[in-house]
mmCIF file of C-alpha atoms in Angstrom:
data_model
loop_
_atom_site.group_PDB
_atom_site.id
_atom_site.type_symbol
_atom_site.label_atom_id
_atom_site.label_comp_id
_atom_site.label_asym_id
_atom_site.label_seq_id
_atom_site.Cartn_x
_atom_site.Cartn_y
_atom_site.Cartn_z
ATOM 1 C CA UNK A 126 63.656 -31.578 -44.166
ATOM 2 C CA UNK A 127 60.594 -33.743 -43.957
ATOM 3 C CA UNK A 128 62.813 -36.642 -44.154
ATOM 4 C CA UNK A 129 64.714 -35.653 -40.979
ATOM 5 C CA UNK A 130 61.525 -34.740 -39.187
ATOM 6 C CA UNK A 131 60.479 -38.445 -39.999
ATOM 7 C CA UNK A 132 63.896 -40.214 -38.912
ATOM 8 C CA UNK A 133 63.754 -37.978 -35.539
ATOM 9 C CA UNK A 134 60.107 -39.160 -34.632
ATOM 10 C CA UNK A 135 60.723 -42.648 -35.918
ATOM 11 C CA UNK A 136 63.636 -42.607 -33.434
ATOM 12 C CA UNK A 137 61.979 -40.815 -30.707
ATOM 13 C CA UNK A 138 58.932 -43.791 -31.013
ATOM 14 C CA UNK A 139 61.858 -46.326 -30.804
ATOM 15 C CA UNK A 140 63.639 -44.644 -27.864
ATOM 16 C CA UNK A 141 60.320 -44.361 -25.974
ATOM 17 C CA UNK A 142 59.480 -48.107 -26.913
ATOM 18 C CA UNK A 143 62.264 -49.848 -25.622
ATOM 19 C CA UNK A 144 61.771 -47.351 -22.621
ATOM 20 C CA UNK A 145 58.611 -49.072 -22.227
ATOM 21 C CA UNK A 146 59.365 -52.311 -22.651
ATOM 22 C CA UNK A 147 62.173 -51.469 -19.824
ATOM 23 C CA UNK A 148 59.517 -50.490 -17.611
ATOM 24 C CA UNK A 149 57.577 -52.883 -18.052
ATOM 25 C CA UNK A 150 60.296 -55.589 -17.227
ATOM 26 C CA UNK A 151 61.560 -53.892 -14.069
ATOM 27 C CA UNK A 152 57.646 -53.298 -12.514
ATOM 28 C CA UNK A 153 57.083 -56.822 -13.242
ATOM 29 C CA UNK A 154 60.258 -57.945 -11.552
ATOM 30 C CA UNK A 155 58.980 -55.702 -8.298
ATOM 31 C CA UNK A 156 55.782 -57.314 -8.506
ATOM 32 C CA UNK A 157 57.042 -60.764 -8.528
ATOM 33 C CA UNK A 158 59.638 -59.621 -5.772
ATOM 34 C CA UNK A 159 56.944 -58.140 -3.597
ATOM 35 C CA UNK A 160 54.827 -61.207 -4.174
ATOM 36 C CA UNK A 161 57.790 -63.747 -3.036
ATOM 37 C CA UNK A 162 57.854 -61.795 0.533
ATOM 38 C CA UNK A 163 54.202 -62.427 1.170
ATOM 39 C CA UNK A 164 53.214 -65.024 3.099
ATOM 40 C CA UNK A 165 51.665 -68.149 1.548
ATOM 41 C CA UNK A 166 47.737 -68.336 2.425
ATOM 42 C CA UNK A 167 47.549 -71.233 5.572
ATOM 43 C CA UNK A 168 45.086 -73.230 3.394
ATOM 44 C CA UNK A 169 48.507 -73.456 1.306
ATOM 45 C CA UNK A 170 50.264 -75.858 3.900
ATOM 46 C CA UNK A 171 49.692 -79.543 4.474
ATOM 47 C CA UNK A 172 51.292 -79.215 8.267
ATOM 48 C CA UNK A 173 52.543 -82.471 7.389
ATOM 49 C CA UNK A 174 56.364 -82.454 8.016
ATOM 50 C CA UNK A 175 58.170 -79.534 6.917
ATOM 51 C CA UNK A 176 55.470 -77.955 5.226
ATOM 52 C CA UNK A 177 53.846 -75.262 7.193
ATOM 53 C CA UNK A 178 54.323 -71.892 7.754
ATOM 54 C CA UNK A 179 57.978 -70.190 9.149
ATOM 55 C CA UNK A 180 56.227 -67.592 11.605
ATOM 56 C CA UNK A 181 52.653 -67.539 13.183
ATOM 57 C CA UNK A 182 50.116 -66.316 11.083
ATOM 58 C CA UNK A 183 48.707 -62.752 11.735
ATOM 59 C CA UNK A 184 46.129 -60.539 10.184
ATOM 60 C CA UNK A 185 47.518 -57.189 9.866
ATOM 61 C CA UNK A 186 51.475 -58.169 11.105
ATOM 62 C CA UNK A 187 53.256 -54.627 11.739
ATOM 63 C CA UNK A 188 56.062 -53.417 13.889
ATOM 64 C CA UNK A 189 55.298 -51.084 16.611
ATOM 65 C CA UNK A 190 57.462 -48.642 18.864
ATOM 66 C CA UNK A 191 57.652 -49.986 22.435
ATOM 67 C CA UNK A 192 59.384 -48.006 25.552
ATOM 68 C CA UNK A 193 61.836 -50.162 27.325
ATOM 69 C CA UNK A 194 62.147 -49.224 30.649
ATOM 70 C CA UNK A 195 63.384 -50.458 33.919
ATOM 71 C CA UNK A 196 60.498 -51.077 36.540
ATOM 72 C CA UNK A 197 59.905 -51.981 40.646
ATOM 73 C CA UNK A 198 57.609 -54.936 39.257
ATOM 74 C CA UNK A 199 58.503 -57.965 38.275
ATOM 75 C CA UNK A 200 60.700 -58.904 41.349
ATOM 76 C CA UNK A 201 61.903 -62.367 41.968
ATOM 77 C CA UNK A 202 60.159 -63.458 45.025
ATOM 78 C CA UNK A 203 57.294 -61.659 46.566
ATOM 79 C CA UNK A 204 53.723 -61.833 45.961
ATOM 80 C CA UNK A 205 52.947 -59.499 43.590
ATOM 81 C CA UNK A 206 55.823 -60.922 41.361
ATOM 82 C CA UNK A 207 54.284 -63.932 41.130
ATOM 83 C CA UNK A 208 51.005 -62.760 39.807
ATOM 84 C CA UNK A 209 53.004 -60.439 37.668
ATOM 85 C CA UNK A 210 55.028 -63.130 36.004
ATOM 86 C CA UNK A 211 52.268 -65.464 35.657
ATOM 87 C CA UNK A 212 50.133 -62.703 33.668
ATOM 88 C CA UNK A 213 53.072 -62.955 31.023
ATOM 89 C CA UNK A 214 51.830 -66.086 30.386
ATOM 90 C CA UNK A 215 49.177 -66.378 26.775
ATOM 91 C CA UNK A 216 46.238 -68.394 26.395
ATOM 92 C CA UNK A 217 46.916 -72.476 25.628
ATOM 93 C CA UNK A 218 50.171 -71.545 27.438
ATOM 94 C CA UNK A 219 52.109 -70.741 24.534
ATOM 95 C CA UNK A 220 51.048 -73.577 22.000
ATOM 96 C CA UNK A 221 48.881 -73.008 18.820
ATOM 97 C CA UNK A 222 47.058 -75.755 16.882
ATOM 98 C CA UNK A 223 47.469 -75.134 12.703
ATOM 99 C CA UNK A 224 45.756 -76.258 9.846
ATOM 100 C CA UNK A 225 42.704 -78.775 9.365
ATOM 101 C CA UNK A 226 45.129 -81.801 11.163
ATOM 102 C CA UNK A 227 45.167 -79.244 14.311
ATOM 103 C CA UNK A 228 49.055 -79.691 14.162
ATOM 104 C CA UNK A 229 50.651 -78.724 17.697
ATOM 105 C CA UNK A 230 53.232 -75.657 17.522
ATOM 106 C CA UNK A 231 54.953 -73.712 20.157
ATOM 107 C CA UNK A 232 55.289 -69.838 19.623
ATOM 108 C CA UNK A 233 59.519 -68.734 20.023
ATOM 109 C CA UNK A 234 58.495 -65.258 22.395
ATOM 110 C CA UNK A 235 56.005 -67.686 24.476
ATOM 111 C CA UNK A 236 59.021 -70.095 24.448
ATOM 112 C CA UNK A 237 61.480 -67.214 25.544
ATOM 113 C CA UNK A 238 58.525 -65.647 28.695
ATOM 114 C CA UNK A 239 58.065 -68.945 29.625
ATOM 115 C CA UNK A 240 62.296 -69.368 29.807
ATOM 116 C CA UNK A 241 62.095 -66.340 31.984
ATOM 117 C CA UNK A 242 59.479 -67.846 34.812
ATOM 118 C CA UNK A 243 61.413 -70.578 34.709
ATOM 119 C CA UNK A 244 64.636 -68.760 35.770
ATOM 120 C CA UNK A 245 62.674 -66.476 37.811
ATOM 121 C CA UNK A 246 61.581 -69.679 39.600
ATOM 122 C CA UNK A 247 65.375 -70.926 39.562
ATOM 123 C CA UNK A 248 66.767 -68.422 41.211
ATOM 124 C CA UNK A 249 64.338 -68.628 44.219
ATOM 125 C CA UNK A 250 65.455 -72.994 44.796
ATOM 126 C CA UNK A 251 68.287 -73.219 46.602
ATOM 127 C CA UNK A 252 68.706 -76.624 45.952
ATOM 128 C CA UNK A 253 67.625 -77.443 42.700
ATOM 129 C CA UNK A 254 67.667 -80.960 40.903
ATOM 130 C CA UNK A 255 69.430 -82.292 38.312
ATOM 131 C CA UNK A 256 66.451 -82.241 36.100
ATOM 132 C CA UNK A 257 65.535 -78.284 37.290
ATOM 133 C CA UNK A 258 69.304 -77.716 36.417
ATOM 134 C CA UNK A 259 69.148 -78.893 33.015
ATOM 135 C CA UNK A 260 66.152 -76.941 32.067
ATOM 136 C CA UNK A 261 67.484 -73.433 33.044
ATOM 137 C CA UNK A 262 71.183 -74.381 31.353
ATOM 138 C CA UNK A 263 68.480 -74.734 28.671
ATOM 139 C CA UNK A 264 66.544 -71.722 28.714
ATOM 140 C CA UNK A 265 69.901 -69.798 29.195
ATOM 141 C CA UNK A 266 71.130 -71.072 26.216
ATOM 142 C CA UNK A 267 67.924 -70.784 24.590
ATOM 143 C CA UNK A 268 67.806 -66.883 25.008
ATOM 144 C CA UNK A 269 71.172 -66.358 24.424
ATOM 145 C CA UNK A 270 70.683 -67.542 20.758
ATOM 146 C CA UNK A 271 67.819 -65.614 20.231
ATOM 147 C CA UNK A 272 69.206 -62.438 21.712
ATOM 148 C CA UNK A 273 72.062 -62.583 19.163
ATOM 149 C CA UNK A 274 69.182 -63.636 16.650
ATOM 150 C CA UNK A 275 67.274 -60.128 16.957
ATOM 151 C CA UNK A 276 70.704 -58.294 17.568
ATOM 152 C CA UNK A 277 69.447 -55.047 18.508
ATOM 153 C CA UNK A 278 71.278 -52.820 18.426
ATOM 154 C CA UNK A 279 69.715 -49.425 19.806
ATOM 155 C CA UNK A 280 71.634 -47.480 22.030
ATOM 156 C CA UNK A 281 70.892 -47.236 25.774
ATOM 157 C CA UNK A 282 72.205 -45.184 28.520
ATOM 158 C CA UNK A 283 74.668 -46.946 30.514
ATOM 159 C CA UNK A 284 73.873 -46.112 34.275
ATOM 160 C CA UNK A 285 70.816 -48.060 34.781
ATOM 161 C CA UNK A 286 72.106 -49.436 37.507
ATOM 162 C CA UNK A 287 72.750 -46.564 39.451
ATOM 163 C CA UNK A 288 69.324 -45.140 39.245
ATOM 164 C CA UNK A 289 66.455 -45.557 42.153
ATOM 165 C CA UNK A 290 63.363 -46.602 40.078
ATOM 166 C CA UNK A 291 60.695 -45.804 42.550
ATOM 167 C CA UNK A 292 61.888 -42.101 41.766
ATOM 168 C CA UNK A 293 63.329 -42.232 38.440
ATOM 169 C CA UNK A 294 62.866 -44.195 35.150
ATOM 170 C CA UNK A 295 64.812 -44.554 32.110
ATOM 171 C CA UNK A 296 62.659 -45.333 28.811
ATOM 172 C CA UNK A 297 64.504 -46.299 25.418
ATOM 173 C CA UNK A 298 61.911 -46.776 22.187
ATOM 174 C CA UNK A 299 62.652 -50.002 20.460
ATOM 175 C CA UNK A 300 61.137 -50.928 17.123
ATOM 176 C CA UNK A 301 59.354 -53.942 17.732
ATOM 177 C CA UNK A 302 56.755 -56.474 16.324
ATOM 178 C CA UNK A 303 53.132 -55.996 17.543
ATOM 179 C CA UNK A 304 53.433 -58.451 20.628
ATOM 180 C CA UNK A 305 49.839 -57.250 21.776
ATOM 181 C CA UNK A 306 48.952 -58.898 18.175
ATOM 182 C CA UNK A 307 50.648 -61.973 19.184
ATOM 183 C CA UNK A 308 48.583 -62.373 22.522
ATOM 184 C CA UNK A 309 45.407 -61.577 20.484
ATOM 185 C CA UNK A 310 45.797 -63.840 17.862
ATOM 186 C CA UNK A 311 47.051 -67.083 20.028
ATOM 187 C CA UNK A 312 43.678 -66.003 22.417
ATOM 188 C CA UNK A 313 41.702 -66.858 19.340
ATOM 189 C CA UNK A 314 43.553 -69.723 17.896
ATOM 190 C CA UNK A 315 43.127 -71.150 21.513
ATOM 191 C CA UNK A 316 39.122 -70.203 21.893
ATOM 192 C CA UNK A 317 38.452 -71.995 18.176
ATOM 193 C CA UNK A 318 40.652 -74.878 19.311
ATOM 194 C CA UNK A 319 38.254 -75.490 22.324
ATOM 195 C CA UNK A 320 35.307 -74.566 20.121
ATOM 196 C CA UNK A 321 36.760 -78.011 17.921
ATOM 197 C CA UNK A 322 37.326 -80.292 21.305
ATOM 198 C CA UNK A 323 33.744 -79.273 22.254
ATOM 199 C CA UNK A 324 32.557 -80.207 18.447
ATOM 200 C CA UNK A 325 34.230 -83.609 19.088
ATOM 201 C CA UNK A 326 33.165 -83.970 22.503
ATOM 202 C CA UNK A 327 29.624 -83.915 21.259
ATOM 203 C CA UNK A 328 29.863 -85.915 18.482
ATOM 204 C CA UNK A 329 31.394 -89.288 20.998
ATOM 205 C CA UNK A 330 28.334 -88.184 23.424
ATOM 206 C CA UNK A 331 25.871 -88.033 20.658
ATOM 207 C CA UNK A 332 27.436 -91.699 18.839
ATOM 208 C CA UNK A 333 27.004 -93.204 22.653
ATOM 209 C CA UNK A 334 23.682 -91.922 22.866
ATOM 210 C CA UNK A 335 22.652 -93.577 19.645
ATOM 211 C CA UNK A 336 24.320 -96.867 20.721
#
């Protein structure tokens, strides 16, 4: 009887072991998974290249719920438009400087507002030039690919067109990344990239001063 008791706790300890040892594998395979999807720290990248990072790097990245709805404002051509559509517009216009080289990027949704004063602007020239032509077959192109990039596909109502907006609004939540994060962060990338022209600046007054 003793015997048995023995062989049933001996198994039990080799059950539970290999348990463990199962565990153990499949938390460290999560871990390493986890770790793969974080992004690299930017001290990481050289910004020589190929090397630097795929998206623009933000502290505290999440996705947020945004109400799309159909609006009176941004109009094609009166005044208030204009300001409208210009206010769409980020700090440095869109570009961030990276890394200790100060390597020149442009940010895609900056890429895509900018796309959209552009054909704003397009469709108030009636007689546009070749060169004007060519850059809104561009941006048309340019957000087609991305809208079949984010492929969203959350349902809307389907007689938005039929509705007076001054009275009546429709509002669909979207699931979207923190764009108010976006504007943020490129504001300070573009303040510490002045902060480094004005280092520079005084460093050629201060060498011609000493000459």
């Amino acid at each position: 009887m003793l015997s048995f008791v023995n062989n049933v706790f001996t198994f039990t300890l080799a059950i539970l072991a290999i348990c463990n040892v199962m565990l153990d594998a499949y938390l460290v395979k999560q871990f390493k998974e986890v770790a793969s999807t974080r992004p690299k720290p930017l001290a990481s990248y050289s910004m020589t290249g190929s090397d630097y990072p795929q998206r623009l790097p933000m502290a505290n990245a999440r996705h947020i719920v945004m109400p799309v709805e159909e609006t009176v404002r941004y109009s094609i051509n009166n005044t208030e438009a204009e300001l409208e559509w210009l206010w769409t517009a980020t700090s440095g216009d869109g570009q961030v400087r990276l890394g200790d080289n100060h390597r020149f990027f442009s940010v895609t949704v900056v890429h895509e507002l900018h796309c959209m004063r552009w054909m704003r602007l397009g469709l108030q020239v009636e007689n546009s030039t070749e060169q004007q032509k060519g850059h809104l077959a561009h941006c048309l192109n340019y957000m087609r690919q991305l809208a079949l990039c984010s492929a969203d596909t959350t349902l809307e109502p389907a007689d938005i067109l039929s509705r007076d907006y001054t009275k009546e609004r429709w509002s669909v939540d979207h699931r979207c990344n923190d764009w108010p994060q976006v504007y943020e962060t490129m504001r300070d990338n573009y303040l510490e990239w002045m902060a480094v022209q004005t280092h520079w600046q005084e460093l050629v007054g201060g060498a011609g001063e000493a000459v």
